mmCIF file of C-alpha atoms in Angstrom:
data_model
loop_
_atom_site.group_PDB
_atom_site.id
_atom_site.type_symbol
_atom_site.label_atom_id
_atom_site.label_comp_id
_atom_site.label_asym_id
_atom_site.label_seq_id
_atom_site.Cartn_x
_atom_site.Cartn_y
_atom_site.Cartn_z
ATOM 1 C CA MET A 23 108.115 89.439 189.014
ATOM 2 C CA GLY A 24 110.527 90.161 186.182
ATOM 3 C CA TRP A 25 112.012 86.681 186.364
ATOM 4 C CA LEU A 26 108.541 85.140 186.187
ATOM 5 C CA VAL A 27 107.953 87.003 182.921
ATOM 6 C CA SER A 28 111.290 85.754 181.605
ATOM 7 C CA LEU A 29 110.432 82.188 182.643
ATOM 8 C CA ALA A 30 107.085 82.483 180.827
ATOM 9 C CA GLY A 31 108.968 83.582 177.711
ATOM 10 C CA ALA A 32 111.360 80.640 178.037
ATOM 11 C CA GLY A 33 108.344 78.342 178.333
ATOM 12 C CA LEU A 34 106.958 79.687 175.061
ATOM 13 C CA VAL A 35 110.277 79.084 173.323
ATOM 14 C CA VAL A 36 110.462 75.519 174.637
ATOM 15 C CA ALA A 37 106.863 74.853 173.525
ATOM 16 C CA VAL A 38 107.647 76.041 170.002
ATOM 17 C CA LEU A 39 110.833 73.976 169.810
ATOM 18 C CA ARG A 40 108.883 70.911 170.915
ATOM 19 C CA ASP A 41 106.272 71.499 168.234
ATOM 20 C CA VAL A 42 108.956 72.018 165.580
ATOM 21 C CA PHE A 43 110.674 68.806 166.645
ATOM 22 C CA ARG A 44 107.462 66.782 166.568
ATOM 23 C CA THR A 45 106.439 68.195 163.203
ATOM 24 C CA LEU A 46 109.733 68.014 161.333
ATOM 25 C CA TRP A 47 111.898 65.371 162.964
ATOM 26 C CA GLN A 48 109.650 62.854 164.692
ATOM 27 C CA PRO A 49 108.887 60.197 162.039
ATOM 28 C CA SER A 50 105.423 59.200 163.282
ATOM 29 C CA GLY A 51 104.266 62.316 165.084
ATOM 30 C CA ARG A 52 102.870 65.758 164.425
ATOM 31 C CA GLY A 53 103.101 68.897 166.443
ATOM 32 C CA LYS A 54 99.841 70.184 167.845
ATOM 33 C CA VAL A 55 100.209 73.616 166.255
ATOM 34 C CA SER A 56 100.668 72.274 162.733
ATOM 35 C CA ARG A 57 97.920 69.659 163.226
ATOM 36 C CA TRP A 58 95.304 72.063 164.558
ATOM 37 C CA LEU A 59 96.143 74.853 162.157
ATOM 38 C CA THR A 60 96.204 72.767 158.977
ATOM 39 C CA ALA A 61 93.099 70.766 159.893
ATOM 40 C CA GLY A 62 91.189 73.882 160.917
ATOM 41 C CA LEU A 63 92.159 75.726 157.756
ATOM 42 C CA TRP A 64 91.125 72.722 155.641
ATOM 43 C CA ARG A 65 87.676 72.577 157.255
ATOM 44 C CA LEU A 66 87.252 76.329 156.943
ATOM 45 C CA ALA A 67 88.180 76.272 153.254
ATOM 46 C CA GLY A 68 85.739 73.437 152.557
ATOM 47 C CA ARG A 69 82.855 75.229 154.247
ATOM 48 C CA ALA A 70 83.563 78.635 152.777
ATOM 49 C CA ASP A 71 84.348 77.740 149.185
ATOM 50 C CA GLY A 72 85.686 74.461 147.805
ATOM 51 C CA ARG A 73 87.998 76.371 145.480
ATOM 52 C CA LEU A 74 89.901 77.673 148.495
ATOM 53 C CA ALA A 75 91.055 74.114 149.174
ATOM 54 C CA ALA A 76 93.546 74.516 146.320
ATOM 55 C CA VAL A 77 95.647 76.900 148.413
ATOM 56 C CA THR A 78 95.063 75.342 151.830
ATOM 57 C CA GLY A 79 98.235 73.249 151.867
ATOM 58 C CA PRO A 80 100.726 75.962 150.856
ATOM 59 C CA LEU A 81 98.943 78.535 153.021
ATOM 60 C CA ALA A 82 99.033 76.202 156.016
ATOM 61 C CA LEU A 83 102.801 75.696 155.636
ATOM 62 C CA ALA A 84 103.327 79.448 155.517
ATOM 63 C CA LEU A 85 101.065 80.088 158.514
ATOM 64 C CA VAL A 86 102.692 77.377 160.629
ATOM 65 C CA ALA A 87 106.173 78.723 159.861
ATOM 66 C CA ALA A 88 105.017 82.271 160.597
ATOM 67 C CA LEU A 89 103.402 81.205 163.873
ATOM 68 C CA TRP A 90 106.545 79.389 164.984
ATOM 69 C CA THR A 91 108.642 82.461 164.195
ATOM 70 C CA MET A 92 106.310 84.933 165.900
ATOM 71 C CA THR A 93 106.041 82.765 169.012
ATOM 72 C CA ILE A 94 109.821 82.482 169.290
ATOM 73 C CA ILE A 95 110.082 86.258 168.886
ATOM 74 C CA LEU A 96 107.428 86.765 171.561
ATOM 75 C CA GLY A 97 109.091 84.292 173.896
ATOM 76 C CA TRP A 98 112.454 86.005 173.647
ATOM 77 C CA THR A 99 110.760 89.390 173.960
ATOM 78 C CA LEU A 100 109.413 88.294 177.341
ATOM 79 C CA ILE A 101 112.866 87.051 178.309
ATOM 80 C CA TYR A 102 114.488 90.414 177.503
ATOM 81 C CA TRP A 103 111.752 92.828 178.592
ATOM 82 C CA PRO A 104 112.138 92.697 182.396
ATOM 83 C CA HIS A 105 115.883 93.298 182.037
ATOM 84 C CA LEU A 106 115.662 96.476 179.983
ATOM 85 C CA PRO A 107 117.529 98.750 180.313
ATOM 86 C CA SER A 108 119.792 97.576 183.151
ATOM 87 C CA GLY A 109 120.925 94.336 181.475
ATOM 88 C CA PHE A 110 121.912 95.949 178.170
ATOM 89 C CA SER A 111 124.323 98.500 176.762
ATOM 90 C CA TYR A 112 122.987 101.176 174.415
ATOM 91 C CA GLY A 113 124.546 103.092 171.577
ATOM 92 C CA ALA A 114 125.556 106.702 172.131
ATOM 93 C CA SER A 115 122.578 107.974 170.133
ATOM 94 C CA LEU A 116 120.037 106.153 172.337
ATOM 95 C CA ASN A 117 118.648 107.214 175.699
ATOM 96 C CA ALA A 118 118.522 104.026 177.782
ATOM 97 C CA ALA A 119 115.701 105.344 179.973
ATOM 98 C CA GLU A 120 113.519 105.795 176.902
ATOM 99 C CA ARG A 121 114.323 102.366 175.441
ATOM 100 C CA ALA A 122 112.958 100.054 178.099
ATOM 101 C CA GLY A 123 109.439 99.368 176.807
ATOM 102 C CA PHE A 124 107.816 96.277 175.386
ATOM 103 C CA LEU A 125 108.278 97.436 171.777
ATOM 104 C CA ASP A 126 111.991 97.882 172.417
ATOM 105 C CA ALA A 127 112.138 94.289 173.633
ATOM 106 C CA VAL A 128 110.269 93.200 170.487
ATOM 107 C CA TYR A 129 112.743 95.125 168.337
ATOM 108 C CA LEU A 130 115.686 93.505 170.115
ATOM 109 C CA SER A 131 114.165 90.038 169.675
ATOM 110 C CA VAL A 132 113.428 90.568 165.978
ATOM 111 C CA VAL A 133 116.896 91.825 165.046
ATOM 112 C CA THR A 134 118.461 89.005 167.058
ATOM 113 C CA VAL A 135 116.400 86.155 165.632
ATOM 114 C CA ALA A 136 116.991 87.554 162.139
ATOM 115 C CA THR A 137 120.753 87.709 162.882
ATOM 116 C CA LEU A 138 120.866 91.352 161.757
ATOM 117 C CA GLY A 139 122.999 92.483 164.687
ATOM 118 C CA PHE A 140 122.651 96.270 164.407
ATOM 119 C CA GLY A 141 124.597 96.721 167.645
ATOM 120 C CA ASP A 142 122.557 99.663 168.982
ATOM 121 C CA ILE A 143 121.300 97.507 171.882
ATOM 122 C CA VAL A 144 123.622 94.751 173.066
ATOM 123 C CA PRO A 145 123.454 92.475 176.123
ATOM 124 C CA ALA A 146 125.673 93.393 179.047
ATOM 125 C CA ASP A 147 124.787 90.859 181.733
ATOM 126 C CA GLY A 148 126.596 87.556 181.449
ATOM 127 C CA TRP A 149 123.554 85.311 180.982
ATOM 128 C CA LEU A 150 122.046 87.697 178.425
ATOM 129 C CA ARG A 151 125.294 87.561 176.450
ATOM 130 C CA ILE A 152 124.615 83.834 176.123
ATOM 131 C CA ALA A 153 120.846 84.081 175.589
ATOM 132 C CA ALA A 154 120.993 86.559 172.699
ATOM 133 C CA PRO A 155 123.367 84.500 170.497
ATOM 134 C CA LEU A 156 121.295 81.421 171.344
ATOM 135 C CA GLU A 157 118.229 83.153 169.894
ATOM 136 C CA ALA A 158 120.189 83.951 166.731
ATOM 137 C CA VAL A 159 121.215 80.300 166.422
ATOM 138 C CA LEU A 160 117.594 79.212 166.862
ATOM 139 C CA GLY A 161 116.454 81.719 164.258
ATOM 140 C CA PHE A 162 118.921 80.365 161.715
ATOM 141 C CA THR A 163 118.046 76.769 162.655
ATOM 142 C CA LEU A 164 114.327 77.450 162.268
ATOM 143 C CA LEU A 165 114.853 78.964 158.826
ATOM 144 C CA THR A 166 116.903 75.948 157.760
ATOM 145 C CA ALA A 167 114.320 73.537 159.195
ATOM 146 C CA VAL A 168 111.425 75.211 157.377
ATOM 147 C CA VAL A 169 113.301 75.138 154.057
ATOM 148 C CA SER A 170 114.085 71.454 154.641
ATOM 149 C CA TRP A 171 110.435 70.811 155.537
ATOM 150 C CA ILE A 172 109.198 72.339 152.300
ATOM 151 C CA SER A 173 111.820 70.458 150.283
ATOM 152 C CA GLN A 174 110.472 67.184 151.744
ATOM 153 C CA VAL A 175 106.768 67.951 151.355
ATOM 154 C CA TYR A 176 106.734 68.603 147.626
ATOM 155 C CA PRO A 177 108.542 65.392 146.592
ATOM 156 C CA ALA A 178 105.965 63.494 148.665
ATOM 157 C CA LEU A 179 103.199 65.272 146.772
ATOM 158 C CA THR A 180 104.883 64.407 143.483
ATOM 159 C CA ARG A 181 104.946 60.716 144.403
ATOM 160 C CA ARG A 182 101.257 60.782 145.320
ATOM 161 C CA ARG A 183 100.270 62.550 142.126
ATOM 162 C CA THR A 184 102.425 60.238 140.023
ATOM 163 C CA LEU A 185 100.625 57.215 141.482
ATOM 164 C CA ALA A 186 97.255 58.808 140.750
ATOM 165 C CA LEU A 187 98.295 59.551 137.176
ATOM 166 C CA ARG A 188 99.475 55.969 136.664
ATOM 167 C CA LEU A 189 96.094 54.722 137.827
ATOM 168 C CA ALA A 190 94.271 57.219 135.622
ATOM 169 C CA LEU A 191 96.238 56.172 132.539
ATOM 170 C CA LEU A 192 95.686 52.495 133.335
ATOM 171 C CA ARG A 193 91.957 53.020 133.711
ATOM 172 C CA ARG A 194 91.868 54.944 130.462
ATOM 173 C CA ALA A 195 93.732 52.176 128.616
ATOM 174 C CA GLU A 196 91.332 49.538 130.012
ATOM 175 C CA PRO A 197 93.578 46.510 129.387
ATOM 176 C CA PRO A 198 91.549 43.260 129.274
ATOM 177 C CA ALA A 199 92.722 41.255 132.261
ATOM 178 C CA ASP A 200 92.243 37.894 130.553
ATOM 179 C CA ARG A 201 94.563 38.897 127.684
ATOM 180 C CA LEU A 202 97.413 40.301 129.735
ATOM 181 C CA ASP A 203 100.463 38.188 130.421
ATOM 182 C CA PRO A 204 100.242 36.989 134.054
ATOM 183 C CA VAL A 205 103.827 38.008 134.754
ATOM 184 C CA THR A 206 103.121 41.511 133.420
ATOM 185 C CA THR A 207 99.906 41.757 135.455
ATOM 186 C CA ALA A 208 101.617 40.584 138.636
ATOM 187 C CA GLY A 209 104.464 43.037 138.111
ATOM 188 C CA LEU A 210 102.037 45.882 137.520
ATOM 189 C CA LEU A 211 100.017 45.142 140.661
ATOM 190 C CA THR A 212 103.174 44.745 142.741
ATOM 191 C CA SER A 213 104.485 48.077 141.479
ATOM 192 C CA LEU A 214 101.206 49.785 142.354
ATOM 193 C CA ALA A 215 101.307 48.201 145.813
ATOM 194 C CA ALA A 216 104.824 49.598 146.363
ATOM 195 C CA ASP A 217 103.651 53.060 145.322
ATOM 196 C CA VAL A 218 100.661 52.886 147.683
ATOM 197 C CA ILE A 219 103.004 51.882 150.524
ATOM 198 C CA GLN A 220 105.209 54.885 149.728
ATOM 199 C CA VAL A 221 102.201 57.202 149.893
ATOM 200 C CA ARG A 222 101.235 55.685 153.245
ATOM 201 C CA VAL A 223 104.746 56.345 154.572
ATOM 202 C CA ASP A 224 104.639 59.905 153.223
ATOM 203 C CA LEU A 225 101.323 60.557 154.973
ATOM 204 C CA THR A 226 102.699 59.205 158.235
ATOM 205 C CA GLN A 227 105.875 61.289 158.088
ATOM 206 C CA HIS A 228 104.377 64.368 156.445
ATOM 207 C CA ALA A 229 100.734 64.469 157.499
ATOM 208 C CA GLU A 230 100.384 68.024 156.197
ATOM 209 C CA THR A 231 100.471 66.641 152.633
ATOM 210 C CA TYR A 232 96.922 65.368 153.167
ATOM 211 C CA TYR A 233 95.707 68.977 153.062
ATOM 212 C CA PHE A 234 97.126 69.653 149.609
ATOM 213 C CA HIS A 235 94.281 69.589 147.109
ATOM 214 C CA ASP A 236 95.013 68.125 143.679
ATOM 215 C CA GLY A 237 93.390 70.104 140.919
ATOM 216 C CA HIS A 238 92.485 67.345 138.443
ATOM 217 C CA ASP A 239 91.056 63.878 138.944
ATOM 218 C CA ASP A 240 93.924 62.321 136.990
ATOM 219 C CA THR A 241 96.443 63.563 139.555
ATOM 220 C CA SER A 242 94.229 63.072 142.619
ATOM 221 C CA LEU A 243 94.754 59.889 144.575
ATOM 222 C CA ALA A 244 91.473 60.618 146.347
ATOM 223 C CA ALA A 245 89.759 60.202 142.973
ATOM 224 C CA MET A 246 91.782 57.154 141.888
ATOM 225 C CA ALA A 247 92.062 55.108 145.086
ATOM 226 C CA GLY A 248 88.716 53.432 144.422
ATOM 227 C CA TYR A 249 89.928 52.228 141.036
ATOM 228 C CA ALA A 250 93.047 50.787 142.677
ATOM 229 C CA ALA A 251 90.774 48.872 145.054
ATOM 230 C CA ASP A 252 88.825 47.553 142.047
ATOM 231 C CA LEU A 253 92.073 46.327 140.478
ATOM 232 C CA ALA A 254 92.979 44.499 143.681
ATOM 233 C CA LEU A 255 89.593 42.782 143.791
ATOM 234 C CA GLN A 256 89.743 41.776 140.122
ATOM 235 C CA GLY A 257 93.259 40.415 140.503
ATOM 236 C CA GLN A 258 92.262 38.181 143.404
ATOM 237 C CA THR A 259 89.865 36.299 141.113
ATOM 238 C CA SER A 260 92.662 35.390 138.682
ATOM 239 C CA SER A 261 93.468 31.756 138.017
ATOM 240 C CA ARG A 262 97.195 32.488 138.337
ATOM 241 C CA ALA A 263 98.762 32.360 141.778
ATOM 242 C CA GLU A 264 101.294 35.130 141.092
ATOM 243 C CA VAL A 265 98.523 37.505 140.070
ATOM 244 C CA ARG A 266 96.448 36.672 143.150
ATOM 245 C CA THR A 267 99.467 37.236 145.388
ATOM 246 C CA ALA A 268 100.253 40.607 143.806
ATOM 247 C CA ALA A 269 96.599 41.633 144.001
ATOM 248 C CA ALA A 270 96.485 40.653 147.664
ATOM 249 C CA MET A 271 99.554 42.820 148.278
ATOM 250 C CA LEU A 272 97.858 45.774 146.598
ATOM 251 C CA GLY A 273 94.679 45.204 148.599
ATOM 252 C CA ARG A 274 96.603 45.009 151.854
ATOM 253 C CA ALA A 275 98.551 48.165 150.996
ATOM 254 C CA LEU A 276 95.265 49.979 150.373
ATOM 255 C CA ASP A 277 93.884 48.658 153.668
ATOM 256 C CA ASP A 278 96.912 50.045 155.500
ATOM 257 C CA LEU A 279 96.552 53.367 153.697
ATOM 258 C CA ALA A 280 92.896 53.490 154.722
ATOM 259 C CA VAL A 281 93.876 52.891 158.359
ATOM 260 C CA VAL A 282 96.245 55.884 158.277
ATOM 261 C CA LEU A 283 93.656 58.068 156.558
ATOM 262 C CA ASN A 284 90.992 57.143 159.067
ATOM 263 C CA ARG A 285 93.062 57.426 162.248
ATOM 264 C CA GLN A 286 94.833 60.661 161.397
ATOM 265 C CA PHE A 287 92.303 62.598 159.350
ATOM 266 C CA LEU A 288 88.816 61.198 158.761
ATOM 267 C CA ARG A 289 88.058 59.494 162.096
ATOM 268 C CA LEU A 290 85.134 57.427 160.867
ATOM 269 C CA LYS A 291 83.428 54.880 163.101
ATOM 270 C CA THR A 292 84.083 52.153 160.550
ATOM 271 C CA ASP A 293 87.404 50.572 159.587
ATOM 272 C CA GLN A 294 86.218 49.278 156.216
ATOM 273 C CA ALA A 295 88.680 50.364 153.549
ATOM 274 C CA VAL A 296 85.971 50.974 150.941
ATOM 275 C CA ALA A 297 84.118 53.382 153.230
ATOM 276 C CA VAL A 298 87.320 55.160 154.238
ATOM 277 C CA LEU A 299 88.493 55.588 150.645
ATOM 278 C CA HIS A 300 85.068 56.940 149.694
ATOM 279 C CA ALA A 301 85.196 59.413 152.585
ATOM 280 C CA TYR A 302 88.709 60.385 151.451
ATOM 281 C CA ALA A 303 87.308 61.155 147.993
ATOM 282 C CA VAL A 304 84.452 63.183 149.445
ATOM 283 C CA ASP A 305 86.785 65.124 151.737
ATOM 284 C CA HIS A 306 88.831 66.097 148.679
ATOM 285 C CA ASP A 307 85.751 67.065 146.697
ATOM 286 C CA ARG A 308 85.862 63.914 144.569
ATOM 287 C CA GLY A 309 82.761 62.246 145.915
ATOM 288 C CA SER A 310 80.425 63.121 143.053
ATOM 289 C CA ARG A 311 82.154 60.709 140.698
ATOM 290 C CA PRO A 312 82.902 57.305 142.227
ATOM 291 C CA ALA A 313 86.504 56.504 141.486
ATOM 292 C CA GLY A 314 85.884 52.947 140.398
ATOM 293 C CA ASN A 315 83.419 53.832 137.653
#
């Protein structure tokens, strides 16, 4: 029976490692824990109070990291528990018979995963002498992975917000299309298309960035994506081939972005980019002011 408990604990650890791998290191995938938790928290925040959406993204990152850590601790607790006290050596101040409960196994797991190494309870059996250091290695690896995760998420958010701000400034300037140099217009549309492609890649690799709410319309791509679509449509009516080509690139980039938004987050029954971008705006509380107006 004790080995079945240990095997259940090992299964928990493997499940967490798989979710960490899929979330942090698989380019086009997401772990189920991070997906369900972030999406559920986003829906809950929207129903309870729209202002809570502002903290959904950071809170989701913290909760996912905490859940990973607690599950690893629980998994290793189940691995150790059936083998207390016979598989361990105890310090002189401890009574081994009194240190064989579940909480003692939790304590051992916590100090091991945190690499504290107090030395009051140490593994004695050969396989436990390998398992305990392995937990410490995983604890350090998980900490490093979470720090790396956060360091990748925020640059992706910066790129998204920078694109939104560029669009907001362009809309505010309202340059007359018929007076702009065609080369300048084509270069501008091509640059915007490249930025939209980068956002699409960021959403694919770091889907959790979708659940970060941008506080102002000028830095919200959800609010500005409609205007980008308007630019693409206007550019395709130009008499200059280079402008039409650049506008088509921007339109196609927006179509691809809409596909990612719809498949991963919105799940609408339509594939029309206009409808998806509008739903994106509504989901981010930007639906009251159409982005193209």
